[in-house]
Coordinates of C-alpha atoms and ligand atoms in Angstrom, one line a residue:
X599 CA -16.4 -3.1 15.5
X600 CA -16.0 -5.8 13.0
X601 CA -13.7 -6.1 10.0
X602 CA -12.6 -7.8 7.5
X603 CA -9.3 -7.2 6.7
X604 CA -7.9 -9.0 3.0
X605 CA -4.1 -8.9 2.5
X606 CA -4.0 -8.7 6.4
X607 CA -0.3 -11.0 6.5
X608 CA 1.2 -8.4 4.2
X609 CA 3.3 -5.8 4.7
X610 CA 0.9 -2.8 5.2
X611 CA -2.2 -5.3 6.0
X612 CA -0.3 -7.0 9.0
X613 CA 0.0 -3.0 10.5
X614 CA -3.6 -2.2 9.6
X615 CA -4.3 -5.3 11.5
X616 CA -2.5 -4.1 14.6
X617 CA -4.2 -0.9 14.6
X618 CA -7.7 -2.3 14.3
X619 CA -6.8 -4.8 17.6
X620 CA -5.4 -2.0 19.2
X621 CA -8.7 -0.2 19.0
X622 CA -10.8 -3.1 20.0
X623 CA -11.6 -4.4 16.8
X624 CA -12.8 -7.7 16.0
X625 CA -10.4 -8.6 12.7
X626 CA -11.0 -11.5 10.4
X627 CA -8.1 -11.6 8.0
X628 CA -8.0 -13.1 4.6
X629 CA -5.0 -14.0 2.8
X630 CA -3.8 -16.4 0.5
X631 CA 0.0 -15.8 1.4
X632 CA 0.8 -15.6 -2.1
X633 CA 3.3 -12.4 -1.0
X634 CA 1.8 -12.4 2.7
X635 CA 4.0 -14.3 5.5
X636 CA 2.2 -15.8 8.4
X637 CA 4.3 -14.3 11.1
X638 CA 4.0 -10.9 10.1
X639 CA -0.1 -11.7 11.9
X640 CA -1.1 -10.5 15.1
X641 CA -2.2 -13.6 17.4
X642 CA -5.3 -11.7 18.1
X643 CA -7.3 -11.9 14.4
X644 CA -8.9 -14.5 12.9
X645 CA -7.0 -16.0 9.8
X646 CA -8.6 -17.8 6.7
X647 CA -5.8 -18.8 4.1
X648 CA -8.1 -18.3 1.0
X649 CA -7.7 -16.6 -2.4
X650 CA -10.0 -13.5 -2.0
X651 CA -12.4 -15.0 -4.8
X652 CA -13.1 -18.1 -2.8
X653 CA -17.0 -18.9 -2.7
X654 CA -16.8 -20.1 0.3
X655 CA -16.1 -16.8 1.7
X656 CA -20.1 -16.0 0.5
X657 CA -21.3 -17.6 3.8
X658 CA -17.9 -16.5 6.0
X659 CA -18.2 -13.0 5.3
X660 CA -22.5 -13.4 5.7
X661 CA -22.0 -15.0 9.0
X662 CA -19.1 -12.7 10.6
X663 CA -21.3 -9.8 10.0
X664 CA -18.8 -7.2 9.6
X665 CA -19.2 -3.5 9.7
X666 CA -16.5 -2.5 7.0
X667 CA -14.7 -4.3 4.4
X668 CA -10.8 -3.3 4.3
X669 CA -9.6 -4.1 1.0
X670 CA -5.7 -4.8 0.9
X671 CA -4.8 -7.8 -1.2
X672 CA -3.4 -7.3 -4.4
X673 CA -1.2 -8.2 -6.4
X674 CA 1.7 -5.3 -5.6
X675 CA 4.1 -5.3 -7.6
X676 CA 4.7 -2.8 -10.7
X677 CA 7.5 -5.0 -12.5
X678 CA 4.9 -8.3 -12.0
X679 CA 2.3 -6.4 -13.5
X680 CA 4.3 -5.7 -16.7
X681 CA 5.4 -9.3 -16.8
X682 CA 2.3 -10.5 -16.3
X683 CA -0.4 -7.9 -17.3
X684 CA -3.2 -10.4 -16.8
X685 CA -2.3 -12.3 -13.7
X686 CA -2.3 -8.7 -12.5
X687 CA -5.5 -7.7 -13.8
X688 CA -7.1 -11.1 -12.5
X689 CA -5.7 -10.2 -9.2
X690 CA -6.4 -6.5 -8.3
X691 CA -9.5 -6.7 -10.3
X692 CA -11.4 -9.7 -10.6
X693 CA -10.8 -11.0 -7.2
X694 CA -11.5 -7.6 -5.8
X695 CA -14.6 -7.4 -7.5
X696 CA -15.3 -10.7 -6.3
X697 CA -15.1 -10.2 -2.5
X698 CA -16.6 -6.5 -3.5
X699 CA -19.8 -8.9 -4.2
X700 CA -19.5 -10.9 -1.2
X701 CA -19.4 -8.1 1.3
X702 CA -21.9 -6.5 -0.5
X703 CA -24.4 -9.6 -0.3
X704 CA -23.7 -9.7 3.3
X705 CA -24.4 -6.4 3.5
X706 CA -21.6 -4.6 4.8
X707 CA -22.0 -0.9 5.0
X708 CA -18.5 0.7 4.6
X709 CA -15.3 0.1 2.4
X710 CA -12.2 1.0 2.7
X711 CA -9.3 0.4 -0.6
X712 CA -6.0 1.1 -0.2
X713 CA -5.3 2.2 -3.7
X714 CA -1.7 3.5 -4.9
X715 CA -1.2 7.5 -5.3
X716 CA 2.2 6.3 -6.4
X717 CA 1.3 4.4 -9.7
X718 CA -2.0 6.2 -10.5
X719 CA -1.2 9.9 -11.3
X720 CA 1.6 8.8 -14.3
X721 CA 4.3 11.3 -14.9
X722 CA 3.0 14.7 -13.4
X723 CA 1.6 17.5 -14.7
X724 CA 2.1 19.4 -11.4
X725 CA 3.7 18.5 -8.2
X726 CA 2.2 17.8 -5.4
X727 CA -0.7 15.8 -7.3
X728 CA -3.8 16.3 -5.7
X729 CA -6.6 14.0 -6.0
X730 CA -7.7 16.1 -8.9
X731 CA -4.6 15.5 -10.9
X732 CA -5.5 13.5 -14.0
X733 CA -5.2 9.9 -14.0
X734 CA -3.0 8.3 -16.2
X735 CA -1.1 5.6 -14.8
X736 CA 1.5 4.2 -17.4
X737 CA 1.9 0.4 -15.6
X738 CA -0.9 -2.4 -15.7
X739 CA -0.5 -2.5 -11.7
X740 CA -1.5 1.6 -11.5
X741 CA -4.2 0.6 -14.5
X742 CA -5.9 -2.2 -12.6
X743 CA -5.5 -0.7 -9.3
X744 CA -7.5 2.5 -10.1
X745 CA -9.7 -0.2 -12.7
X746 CA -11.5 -1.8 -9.0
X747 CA -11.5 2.0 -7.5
X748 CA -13.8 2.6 -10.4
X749 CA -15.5 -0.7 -9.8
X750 CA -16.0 0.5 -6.2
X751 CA -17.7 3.8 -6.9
X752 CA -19.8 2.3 -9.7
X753 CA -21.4 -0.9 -7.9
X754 CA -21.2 -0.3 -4.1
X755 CA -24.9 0.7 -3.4
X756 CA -25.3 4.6 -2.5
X757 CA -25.9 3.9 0.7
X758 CA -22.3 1.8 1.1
X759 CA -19.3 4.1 3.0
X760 CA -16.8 3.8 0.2
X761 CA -12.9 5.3 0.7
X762 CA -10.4 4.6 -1.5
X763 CA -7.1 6.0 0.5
X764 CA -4.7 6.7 -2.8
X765 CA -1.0 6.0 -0.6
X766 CA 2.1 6.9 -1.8
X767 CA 5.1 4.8 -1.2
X768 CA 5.1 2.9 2.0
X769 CA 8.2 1.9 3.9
X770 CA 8.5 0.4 7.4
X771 CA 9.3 -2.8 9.3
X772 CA 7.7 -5.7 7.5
X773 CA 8.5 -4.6 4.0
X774 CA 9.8 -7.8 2.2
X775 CA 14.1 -6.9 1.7
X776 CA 13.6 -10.2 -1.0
X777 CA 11.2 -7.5 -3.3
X778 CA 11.6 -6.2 -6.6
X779 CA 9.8 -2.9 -4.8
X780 CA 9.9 -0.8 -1.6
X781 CA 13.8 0.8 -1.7
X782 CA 13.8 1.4 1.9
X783 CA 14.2 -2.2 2.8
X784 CA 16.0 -3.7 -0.1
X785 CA 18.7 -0.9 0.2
X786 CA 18.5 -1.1 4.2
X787 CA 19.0 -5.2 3.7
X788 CA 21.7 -5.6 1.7
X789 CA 23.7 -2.5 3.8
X790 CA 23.2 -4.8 6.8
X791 CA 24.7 -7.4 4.9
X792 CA 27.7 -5.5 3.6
X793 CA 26.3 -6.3 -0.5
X794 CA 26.2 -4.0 -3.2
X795 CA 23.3 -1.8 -3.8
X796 CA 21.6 -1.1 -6.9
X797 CA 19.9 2.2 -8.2
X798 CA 18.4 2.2 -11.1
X799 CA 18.3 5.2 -13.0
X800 CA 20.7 8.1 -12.0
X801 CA 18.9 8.0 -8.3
X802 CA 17.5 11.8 -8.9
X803 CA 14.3 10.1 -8.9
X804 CA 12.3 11.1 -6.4
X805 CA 9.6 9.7 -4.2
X806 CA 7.2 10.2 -1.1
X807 CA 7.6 8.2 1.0
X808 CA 5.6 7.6 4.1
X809 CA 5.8 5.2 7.4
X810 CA 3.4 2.6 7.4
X811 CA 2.0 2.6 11.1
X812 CA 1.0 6.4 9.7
X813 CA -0.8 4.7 6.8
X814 CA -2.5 2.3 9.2
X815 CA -3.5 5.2 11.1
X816 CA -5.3 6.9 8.2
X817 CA -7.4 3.8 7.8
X818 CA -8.3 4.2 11.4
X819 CA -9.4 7.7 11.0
X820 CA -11.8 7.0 7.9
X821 CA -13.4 4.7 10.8
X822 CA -13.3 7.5 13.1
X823 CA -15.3 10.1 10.8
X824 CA -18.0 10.3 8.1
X825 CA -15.2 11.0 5.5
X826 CA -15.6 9.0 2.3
X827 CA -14.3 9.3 -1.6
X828 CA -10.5 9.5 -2.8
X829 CA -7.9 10.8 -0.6
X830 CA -4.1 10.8 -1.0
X831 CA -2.1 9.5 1.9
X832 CA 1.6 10.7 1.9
X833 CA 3.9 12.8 3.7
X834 CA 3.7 15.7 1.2
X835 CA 7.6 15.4 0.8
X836 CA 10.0 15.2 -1.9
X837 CA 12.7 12.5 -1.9
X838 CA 14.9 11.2 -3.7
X839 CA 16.3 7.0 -4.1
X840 CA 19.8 8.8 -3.9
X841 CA 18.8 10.4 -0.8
X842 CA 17.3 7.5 0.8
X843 CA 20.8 5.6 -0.3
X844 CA 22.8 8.5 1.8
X845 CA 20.7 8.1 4.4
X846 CA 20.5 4.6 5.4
X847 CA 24.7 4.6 4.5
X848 CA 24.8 7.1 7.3
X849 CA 22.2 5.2 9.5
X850 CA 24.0 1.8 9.0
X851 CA 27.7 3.1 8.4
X852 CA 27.5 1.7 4.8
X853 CA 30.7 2.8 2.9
X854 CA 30.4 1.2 -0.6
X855 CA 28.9 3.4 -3.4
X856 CA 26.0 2.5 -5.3
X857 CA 26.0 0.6 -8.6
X858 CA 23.7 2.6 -11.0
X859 CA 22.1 0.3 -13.7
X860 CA 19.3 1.3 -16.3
X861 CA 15.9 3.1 -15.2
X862 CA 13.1 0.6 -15.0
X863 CA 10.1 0.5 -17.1
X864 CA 6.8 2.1 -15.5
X865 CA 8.5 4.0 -13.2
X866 CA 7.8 7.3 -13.0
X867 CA 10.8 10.1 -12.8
X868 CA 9.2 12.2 -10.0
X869 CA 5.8 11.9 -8.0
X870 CA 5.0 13.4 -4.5
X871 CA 1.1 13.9 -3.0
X872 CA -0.7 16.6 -2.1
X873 CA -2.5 15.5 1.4
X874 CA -4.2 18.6 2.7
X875 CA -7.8 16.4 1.9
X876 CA -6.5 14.0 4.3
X877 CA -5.6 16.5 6.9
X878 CA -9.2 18.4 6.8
X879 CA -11.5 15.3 5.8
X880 CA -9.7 12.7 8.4
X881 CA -7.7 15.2 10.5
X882 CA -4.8 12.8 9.5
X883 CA -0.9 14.0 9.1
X884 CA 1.8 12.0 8.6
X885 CA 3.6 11.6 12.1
X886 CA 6.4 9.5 11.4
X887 CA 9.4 11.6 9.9
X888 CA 11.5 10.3 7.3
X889 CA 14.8 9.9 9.1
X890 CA 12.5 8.5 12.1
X891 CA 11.2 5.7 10.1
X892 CA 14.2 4.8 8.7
X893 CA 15.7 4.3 11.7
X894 CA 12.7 2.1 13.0
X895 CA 13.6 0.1 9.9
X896 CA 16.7 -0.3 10.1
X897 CA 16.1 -1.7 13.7
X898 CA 13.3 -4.2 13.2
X899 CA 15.8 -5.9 10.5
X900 CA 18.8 -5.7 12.4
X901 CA 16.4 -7.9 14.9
Ligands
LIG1325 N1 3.8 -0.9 -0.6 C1 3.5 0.3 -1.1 O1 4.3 1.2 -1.2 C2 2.1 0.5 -1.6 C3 1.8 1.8 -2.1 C4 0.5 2.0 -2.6 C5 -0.5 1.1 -2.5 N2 -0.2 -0.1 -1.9 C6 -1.3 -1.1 -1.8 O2 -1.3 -1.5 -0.5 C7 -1.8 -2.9 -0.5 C8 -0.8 -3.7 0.3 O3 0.5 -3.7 -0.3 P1 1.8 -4.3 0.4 O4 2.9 -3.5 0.0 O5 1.5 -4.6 1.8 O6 1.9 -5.7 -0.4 P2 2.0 -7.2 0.1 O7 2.3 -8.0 -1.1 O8 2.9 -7.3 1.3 O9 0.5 -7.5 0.6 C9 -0.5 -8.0 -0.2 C10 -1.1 -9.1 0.6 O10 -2.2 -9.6 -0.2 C11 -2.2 -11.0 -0.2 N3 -2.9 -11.5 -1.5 C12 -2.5 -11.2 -2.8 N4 -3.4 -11.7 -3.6 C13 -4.4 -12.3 -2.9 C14 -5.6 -13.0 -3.2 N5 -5.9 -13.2 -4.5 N6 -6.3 -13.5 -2.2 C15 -5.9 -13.3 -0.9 N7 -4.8 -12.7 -0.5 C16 -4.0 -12.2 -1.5 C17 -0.7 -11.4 -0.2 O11 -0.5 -12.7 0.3 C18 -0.2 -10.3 0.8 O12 -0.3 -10.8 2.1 C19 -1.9 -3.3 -1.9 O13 -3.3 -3.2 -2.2 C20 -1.1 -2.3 -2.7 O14 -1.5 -2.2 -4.0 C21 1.1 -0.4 -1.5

């Protein structure tokens, strides 16, 4: 097995990369480390530090022959995206179109994007969303994020393997702490460090929140069966930012109370995701519990 793996020194990429070694996988990793950090990489892949849209990668991808296309770089932040609507937009989807092209010029047969479920589905109408909840994403990074899952299903030929695996909110070792996004590690972060923690909003927001090795799993399983189309990834659980705050206080013995400060635009007051498709197409579950994770967290940045 061969793949090429963008956004591979990111957060979630550098896990997916893991994964694919650990099966055998030949990985050749693109990333421009514009977010990425080399160390998150795994010594075993292949590493080109190029923007995704990079002509030369016409003849790289054409010579490595690959056998799927993982799609991961983006531009992933929602308060970037408001700030800069089309730095987003040239991002997450005219560079993914771009290496879309590529791959499909070197004729590579399957295509797996790892799409938000988080930023797509906009304020519910009904909770769990399910993949047939209406889209209606009210940030520019949920708008040009589902924009290149379009993209996908409209130029890959009919004959392409296309999966667009819609994630909710990832958390796990790796996550920048430094972020504007991804509570988990900010909160868990500044605890360490005895600092004030922020919540914006009254914290009754509530999330799903799921480990990232189990979202690097779920990309192995869409290698591991003929399943293909838009599937949710997420635990299926309800959580709120003011649980996650008790939590990692009890975790790391924090004992200061959080500073609440106004909600944030293009934030949504409460998502969670239906992942029963994920369970019967891939035979995938979350593993990872909640209180789990956070403790894995919590340990990789304690070092
Ligand atoms: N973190 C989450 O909770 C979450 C939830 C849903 C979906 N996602 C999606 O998962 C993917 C990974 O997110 P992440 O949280 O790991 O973010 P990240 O910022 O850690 O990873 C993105 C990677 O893409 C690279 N990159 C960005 N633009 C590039 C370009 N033009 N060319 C080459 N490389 C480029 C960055 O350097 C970085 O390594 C993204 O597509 C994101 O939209 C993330």
């Amino acid at each position: 097995m061969k793949a090429i793996l963008t956004g591979g020194a990111g957060f979630i990429g550098s896990h997916i990369a893991d994964s694919l070694i650990s099966q055998g996988a030949k990985v050749l990793v693109i990333d421009d480390l514009s977010s990425g950090d080399l160390a998150n990489l795994s010594k075993s892949v292949e590493f080109l530090n190029l923007n995704i849209a990079d002509q030369k990668l016409s003849k790289v991808l054409k010579d490595f022959e690959a056998n799927v296309l993982i799609h991961c770089a983006a531009q992933a932040s929602v308060s970037q995206s408001i700030k800069e609507p089309n730095f987003d937009a040239q991002v997450n989807i005219l560079n993914g179109m771009q290496i879309m092209d590529y791959a499909v010029k070197a004729d590579v047969k399957s295509y797996i994007y790892l799409n938000t479920g988080g930023a797509l589905y906009g304020e519910p109408k009904y909770l769990p969303c399910d993949e047939q909840h209406p889209i209606n994403p009210i940030s520019p990074y949920g708008l040009s994020k589902w924009t290149l899952e379009n993209y996908f299903d409209l130029l890959l030929p009919t004959s392409a393997k296309f999966t667009s695996l819609r994630l909710a909110n990832v958390f796990g070792p790796r996550q920048d702490p430094q972020g504007e996004a991804g509570v988990v590690a900010i909160f868990s972060r500044r605890m360490l460090d005895d600092k004030d923690v922020k919540i914006f909003g009254d914290g009754e927001q509530s999330r799903d929140f799921v480990y990232v090795e189990d979202v690097a799993s779920s990309v192995i399983a869409v290698l591991d069966t003929e399943a293909q189309g838009h599937i949710n990834i997420g635990s299926g659980e309800q959580t709120s930012v003011n649980q996650i705050f008790k939590q990692l206080s009890a975790e790391i013995g924090y004992s200061k109370k959080p500073i609440y400060e106004p909600e944030r635009q293009g934030d949504v007051r409460h998502i969670y995701l239906n992942a029963r498709k994920a369970e019967k197409d891939l035979e995938w579950t979350a593993r990872i519990n909640l209180e789990e994770g956070l403790k894995h967290t919590v340990n990789a940045l304690r070092g």
